[in-house]
mmCIF file of C-alpha atoms in Angstrom:
data_model
loop_
_atom_site.group_PDB
_atom_site.id
_atom_site.type_symbol
_atom_site.label_atom_id
_atom_site.label_comp_id
_atom_site.label_asym_id
_atom_site.label_seq_id
_atom_site.Cartn_x
_atom_site.Cartn_y
_atom_site.Cartn_z
ATOM 1 C CA ASP A 1 -2.935 -11.591 -4.748
ATOM 2 C CA ALA A 2 -4.501 -10.837 -1.366
ATOM 3 C CA GLY A 3 -2.255 -13.295 0.406
ATOM 4 C CA VAL A 4 -3.344 -16.172 2.605
ATOM 5 C CA ILE A 5 -6.793 -15.473 3.994
ATOM 6 C CA GLN A 6 -8.014 -16.998 7.226
ATOM 7 C CA SER A 7 -11.418 -16.759 8.842
ATOM 8 C CA PRO A 8 -12.593 -15.998 11.359
ATOM 9 C CA ARG A 9 -9.914 -13.756 12.919
ATOM 10 C CA HIS A 10 -11.276 -14.408 16.397
ATOM 11 C CA GLU A 11 -13.417 -17.225 17.704
ATOM 12 C CA VAL A 12 -14.775 -17.653 21.205
ATOM 13 C CA THR A 13 -16.625 -20.855 21.881
ATOM 14 C CA GLU A 14 -17.770 -22.962 24.775
ATOM 15 C CA MET A 15 -16.116 -26.197 25.709
ATOM 16 C CA GLY A 16 -17.624 -29.116 23.825
ATOM 17 C CA GLN A 17 -18.644 -27.103 20.792
ATOM 18 C CA GLU A 18 -17.404 -27.748 17.273
ATOM 19 C CA VAL A 19 -15.036 -25.178 15.808
ATOM 20 C CA THR A 20 -14.158 -24.799 12.137
ATOM 21 C CA LEU A 21 -11.275 -22.646 10.975
ATOM 22 C CA ARG A 22 -10.949 -21.737 7.319
ATOM 23 C CA CYS A 23 -8.085 -20.930 5.012
ATOM 24 C CA LYS A 24 -7.698 -19.746 1.442
ATOM 25 C CA PRO A 25 -4.104 -20.173 0.237
ATOM 26 C CA ILE A 26 -2.354 -18.048 -2.351
ATOM 27 C CA SER A 27 -3.419 -19.035 -5.831
ATOM 28 C CA GLY A 28 -0.928 -21.375 -7.468
ATOM 29 C CA HIS A 29 0.713 -22.533 -4.259
ATOM 30 C CA ASP A 30 0.829 -26.286 -4.004
ATOM 31 C CA TYR A 31 1.614 -26.655 -0.303
ATOM 32 C CA LEU A 32 -0.609 -25.696 2.613
ATOM 33 C CA PHE A 33 0.349 -25.858 6.285
ATOM 34 C CA TRP A 34 -1.605 -25.533 9.505
ATOM 35 C CA TYR A 35 0.345 -24.337 12.563
ATOM 36 C CA ARG A 36 -0.705 -23.679 16.140
ATOM 37 C CA GLN A 37 1.006 -21.053 18.290
ATOM 38 C CA THR A 38 0.991 -20.893 22.094
ATOM 39 C CA MET A 39 3.300 -19.204 24.558
ATOM 40 C CA MET A 40 4.306 -22.511 26.070
ATOM 41 C CA ARG A 41 4.962 -24.540 22.928
ATOM 42 C CA GLY A 42 5.673 -21.907 20.304
ATOM 43 C CA LEU A 43 4.749 -22.697 16.700
ATOM 44 C CA GLU A 44 3.762 -26.297 16.137
ATOM 45 C CA LEU A 45 3.126 -27.835 12.742
ATOM 46 C CA LEU A 46 -0.189 -29.674 12.857
ATOM 47 C CA ILE A 47 -0.598 -30.953 9.310
ATOM 48 C CA TYR A 48 0.405 -30.121 5.775
ATOM 49 C CA PHE A 49 -0.993 -30.824 2.332
ATOM 50 C CA ASN A 50 0.604 -31.117 -1.088
ATOM 51 C CA ASN A 51 -1.719 -30.699 -4.060
ATOM 52 C CA ASN A 52 -4.705 -31.092 -1.708
ATOM 53 C CA VAL A 53 -3.443 -34.416 -0.316
ATOM 54 C CA PRO A 54 -2.514 -34.646 3.395
ATOM 55 C CA ILE A 55 1.161 -35.577 3.620
ATOM 56 C CA ASP A 56 1.887 -35.573 7.326
ATOM 57 C CA ASP A 57 -0.656 -35.222 10.114
ATOM 58 C CA SER A 58 1.580 -36.464 12.910
ATOM 59 C CA GLY A 59 1.372 -33.068 14.577
ATOM 60 C CA MET A 60 -2.378 -33.230 15.034
ATOM 61 C CA PRO A 61 -2.730 -33.505 18.802
ATOM 62 C CA GLU A 62 -5.751 -35.770 19.039
ATOM 63 C CA ASP A 63 -8.561 -37.354 17.097
ATOM 64 C CA ARG A 64 -10.632 -34.321 18.003
ATOM 65 C CA PHE A 65 -8.672 -32.467 15.331
ATOM 66 C CA SER A 66 -9.275 -32.999 11.630
ATOM 67 C CA ALA A 67 -8.281 -31.106 8.502
ATOM 68 C CA LYS A 68 -9.474 -31.213 4.934
ATOM 69 C CA MET A 69 -8.526 -29.639 1.663
ATOM 70 C CA PRO A 70 -11.346 -30.300 -0.798
ATOM 71 C CA ASN A 71 -9.766 -28.176 -3.511
ATOM 72 C CA ALA A 72 -6.689 -26.075 -4.222
ATOM 73 C CA SER A 73 -8.247 -22.891 -2.899
ATOM 74 C CA PHE A 74 -9.753 -23.955 0.401
ATOM 75 C CA SER A 75 -8.859 -25.819 3.581
ATOM 76 C CA THR A 76 -10.525 -26.312 6.949
ATOM 77 C CA LEU A 77 -9.287 -27.287 10.380
ATOM 78 C CA LYS A 78 -11.992 -28.672 12.617
ATOM 79 C CA ILE A 79 -11.953 -29.298 16.346
ATOM 80 C CA GLN A 80 -14.778 -31.412 17.732
ATOM 81 C CA PRO A 81 -15.357 -31.292 20.639
ATOM 82 C CA SER A 82 -13.289 -28.262 21.637
ATOM 83 C CA GLU A 83 -11.527 -28.015 25.008
ATOM 84 C CA PRO A 84 -10.008 -25.037 26.878
ATOM 85 C CA ARG A 85 -6.488 -26.344 26.189
ATOM 86 C CA ASP A 86 -7.148 -25.868 22.476
ATOM 87 C CA SER A 87 -7.058 -22.108 23.025
ATOM 88 C CA ALA A 88 -4.283 -20.767 20.779
ATOM 89 C CA VAL A 89 -3.635 -18.865 17.582
ATOM 90 C CA TYR A 90 -3.970 -21.084 14.533
ATOM 91 C CA PHE A 91 -2.063 -20.124 11.403
ATOM 92 C CA CYS A 92 -2.438 -21.298 7.870
ATOM 93 C CA ALA A 93 0.492 -20.884 5.477
ATOM 94 C CA SER A 94 1.080 -21.731 1.848
ATOM 95 C CA SER A 95 4.111 -22.047 -0.353
ATOM 96 C CA LEU A 96 5.263 -23.042 -3.787
ATOM 97 C CA GLY A 97 7.330 -26.102 -2.922
ATOM 98 C CA THR A 98 7.867 -27.413 0.592
ATOM 99 C CA GLY A 99 8.663 -24.081 2.128
ATOM 100 C CA GLY A 100 12.179 -25.278 2.552
ATOM 101 C CA VAL A 101 13.519 -23.810 -0.631
ATOM 102 C CA VAL A 102 11.167 -20.897 -1.001
ATOM 103 C CA GLU A 103 9.421 -18.835 1.616
ATOM 104 C CA ALA A 104 6.162 -19.686 3.297
ATOM 105 C CA PHE A 105 3.378 -17.090 3.330
ATOM 106 C CA PHE A 106 1.304 -16.911 6.477
ATOM 107 C CA GLY A 107 -2.232 -15.763 7.062
ATOM 108 C CA GLN A 108 -3.139 -13.397 9.896
ATOM 109 C CA GLY A 109 -4.198 -16.259 12.096
ATOM 110 C CA THR A 110 -7.347 -17.206 13.990
ATOM 111 C CA ARG A 111 -7.263 -16.574 17.712
ATOM 112 C CA LEU A 112 -9.336 -19.328 19.309
ATOM 113 C CA THR A 113 -10.574 -19.079 22.870
ATOM 114 C CA VAL A 114 -12.421 -22.026 24.356
ATOM 115 C CA VAL A 115 -14.169 -21.215 27.638
ATOM 116 C CA SER B 1 9.486 -31.479 17.766
ATOM 117 C CA GLN B 2 11.171 -28.117 17.517
ATOM 118 C CA GLN B 3 14.401 -27.931 15.623
ATOM 119 C CA GLY B 4 15.555 -24.362 16.087
ATOM 120 C CA GLU B 5 16.083 -22.661 19.426
ATOM 121 C CA GLU B 6 16.509 -18.909 19.493
ATOM 122 C CA ASP B 7 18.593 -17.053 22.022
ATOM 123 C CA PRO B 8 17.959 -14.815 23.853
ATOM 124 C CA GLN B 9 14.259 -15.274 24.496
ATOM 125 C CA ALA B 10 13.875 -11.514 24.882
ATOM 126 C CA LEU B 11 16.052 -8.537 23.985
ATOM 127 C CA SER B 12 15.570 -4.864 24.727
ATOM 128 C CA ILE B 13 17.747 -2.206 23.081
ATOM 129 C CA GLN B 14 17.781 1.502 22.314
ATOM 130 C CA GLU B 15 16.952 2.814 18.889
ATOM 131 C CA GLY B 16 20.073 3.019 16.757
ATOM 132 C CA GLU B 17 21.799 0.083 18.445
ATOM 133 C CA ASN B 18 22.425 -3.243 16.762
ATOM 134 C CA ALA B 19 20.418 -6.321 17.711
ATOM 135 C CA THR B 20 21.833 -9.817 17.477
ATOM 136 C CA MET B 21 19.741 -12.963 17.790
ATOM 137 C CA ASN B 22 21.036 -16.497 17.660
ATOM 138 C CA CYS B 23 19.550 -19.783 16.550
ATOM 139 C CA SER B 24 20.823 -23.267 17.258
ATOM 140 C CA TYR B 25 19.522 -26.426 15.662
ATOM 141 C CA LYS B 26 20.100 -30.142 16.037
ATOM 142 C CA THR B 27 20.140 -31.980 12.736
ATOM 143 C CA SER B 28 21.667 -31.330 9.325
ATOM 144 C CA ILE B 29 19.720 -28.798 7.316
ATOM 145 C CA ASN B 30 18.965 -27.929 3.721
ATOM 146 C CA ASN B 31 18.579 -24.257 4.560
ATOM 147 C CA LEU B 32 17.615 -21.914 7.364
ATOM 148 C CA GLN B 33 15.155 -19.038 7.219
ATOM 149 C CA TRP B 34 14.378 -16.118 9.490
ATOM 150 C CA TYR B 35 10.859 -14.771 9.957
ATOM 151 C CA ARG B 36 9.427 -11.803 11.763
ATOM 152 C CA GLN B 37 6.094 -11.592 13.592
ATOM 153 C CA ASN B 38 4.530 -8.336 14.676
ATOM 154 C CA SER B 39 2.127 -8.530 17.582
ATOM 155 C CA GLY B 40 -1.183 -10.056 16.536
ATOM 156 C CA ARG B 41 -0.030 -10.741 12.996
ATOM 157 C CA GLY B 42 1.217 -13.649 10.925
ATOM 158 C CA LEU B 43 4.850 -14.435 10.231
ATOM 159 C CA VAL B 44 6.676 -12.684 7.427
ATOM 160 C CA HIS B 45 9.711 -14.133 5.693
ATOM 161 C CA LEU B 46 12.896 -12.073 6.061
ATOM 162 C CA ILE B 47 15.779 -14.007 4.607
ATOM 163 C CA LEU B 48 16.892 -17.499 3.594
ATOM 164 C CA ILE B 49 20.428 -18.858 3.813
ATOM 165 C CA ARG B 50 21.374 -22.146 2.209
ATOM 166 C CA SER B 51 23.537 -24.749 3.898
ATOM 167 C CA ASN B 52 26.473 -23.990 1.565
ATOM 168 C CA GLU B 53 26.388 -20.257 2.343
ATOM 169 C CA ARG B 54 28.111 -18.628 5.309
ATOM 170 C CA GLU B 55 26.750 -15.099 5.228
ATOM 171 C CA LYS B 56 23.943 -13.193 3.587
ATOM 172 C CA HIS B 57 22.799 -9.580 3.635
ATOM 173 C CA SER B 58 19.478 -7.905 2.997
ATOM 174 C CA GLY B 59 19.245 -4.211 3.751
ATOM 175 C CA ARG B 60 19.924 -3.777 7.479
ATOM 176 C CA LEU B 61 19.832 -7.536 8.029
ATOM 177 C CA ARG B 62 22.869 -9.774 8.150
ATOM 178 C CA VAL B 63 22.568 -13.514 8.607
ATOM 179 C CA THR B 64 25.405 -15.923 9.265
ATOM 180 C CA LEU B 65 25.363 -19.697 9.246
ATOM 181 C CA ASP B 66 27.878 -22.051 10.839
ATOM 182 C CA THR B 67 26.921 -25.604 9.933
ATOM 183 C CA SER B 68 29.788 -27.061 11.967
ATOM 184 C CA LYS B 69 28.295 -25.518 15.114
ATOM 185 C CA LYS B 70 24.712 -25.909 13.878
ATOM 186 C CA SER B 71 24.012 -22.271 14.560
ATOM 187 C CA SER B 72 22.905 -19.085 12.846
ATOM 188 C CA SER B 73 22.729 -15.453 13.841
ATOM 189 C CA LEU B 74 20.555 -12.569 12.708
ATOM 190 C CA LEU B 75 21.973 -9.072 13.068
ATOM 191 C CA ILE B 76 19.762 -6.019 12.665
ATOM 192 C CA THR B 77 21.867 -2.890 12.345
ATOM 193 C CA ALA B 78 20.790 0.619 13.336
ATOM 194 C CA SER B 79 17.568 -0.664 14.873
ATOM 195 C CA ARG B 80 14.347 1.317 14.752
ATOM 196 C CA ALA B 81 11.261 1.266 16.930
ATOM 197 C CA ALA B 82 9.449 -0.369 14.004
ATOM 198 C CA ASP B 83 11.763 -3.378 14.319
ATOM 199 C CA THR B 84 9.995 -4.296 17.546
ATOM 200 C CA ALA B 85 8.651 -7.799 16.908
ATOM 201 C CA SER B 86 9.346 -11.477 17.518
ATOM 202 C CA TYR B 87 11.942 -13.124 15.317
ATOM 203 C CA PHE B 88 11.952 -16.821 14.488
ATOM 204 C CA CYS B 89 14.397 -19.089 12.797
ATOM 205 C CA ALA B 90 13.052 -21.991 10.787
ATOM 206 C CA THR B 91 14.923 -24.968 9.443
ATOM 207 C CA VAL B 92 14.350 -27.585 6.809
ATOM 208 C CA SER B 93 16.055 -30.913 7.342
ATOM 209 C CA VAL B 94 18.099 -32.611 4.649
ATOM 210 C CA VAL B 95 16.196 -35.774 5.466
ATOM 211 C CA GLY B 96 13.359 -35.810 3.042
ATOM 212 C CA ASN B 97 11.395 -32.864 1.802
ATOM 213 C CA THR B 98 10.105 -31.607 5.116
ATOM 214 C CA PRO B 99 8.294 -28.384 5.957
ATOM 215 C CA LEU B 100 9.559 -25.559 8.106
ATOM 216 C CA VAL B 101 10.111 -26.243 11.810
ATOM 217 C CA PHE B 102 10.186 -23.128 13.961
ATOM 218 C CA GLY B 103 11.819 -22.217 17.245
ATOM 219 C CA LYS B 104 10.047 -20.253 19.993
ATOM 220 C CA GLY B 105 11.463 -16.957 18.833
ATOM 221 C CA THR B 106 13.235 -13.928 20.254
ATOM 222 C CA ARG B 107 11.090 -10.990 21.354
ATOM 223 C CA LEU B 108 12.882 -7.796 20.380
ATOM 224 C CA SER B 109 11.907 -4.449 21.870
ATOM 225 C CA VAL B 110 13.476 -1.338 20.382
ATOM 226 C CA ILE B 111 13.006 1.675 22.618
ATOM 227 C CA ALA B 112 12.815 5.082 20.956
#
């Protein structure tokens, strides 16, 4: 398996624009996580899915953020409208189980810059 | 909220020396995991230690867990320049089936 695949790797956008980040988890994994990483706050869990169903989105910072998982092999994280403070690296990870018993596999991340 | 807190925030050592990083957490855990992140890359799982284990080894890595002190340590022996990376501990609470919660990490620099 190619691992968790995220696209794009880098995204630069202007404030107010819509941004869509994409993730393809490892085949067969039933959990998918979206994390955000900044120097100030470290790695924050935004939302996670189990069998395509959102389980906990309490980490989503605002209504401007939304995430979907239409099928087992694809998820999106959308920011609309984007703001400069959304600039961060966004990681998608998948695991078989919660990630608490077995390891979580991370994608390479999408570095988002909002100007 | 963040569960694990790594210490120190940054560590610089010479190649061949041992590196020790510590992690403290607040609530009871199911298990604790250590991950590594190279610059510009995603996190990679290193080792998992369960709450009923006290020590675990994997190659040059040694992890200890003290549940009474709510702390863990990661020791890298005979460090190499390639070990330069950020290291994170991640915990899973015993309360429910919760996902990994990460600390802010320790940035390790190994100087050749």
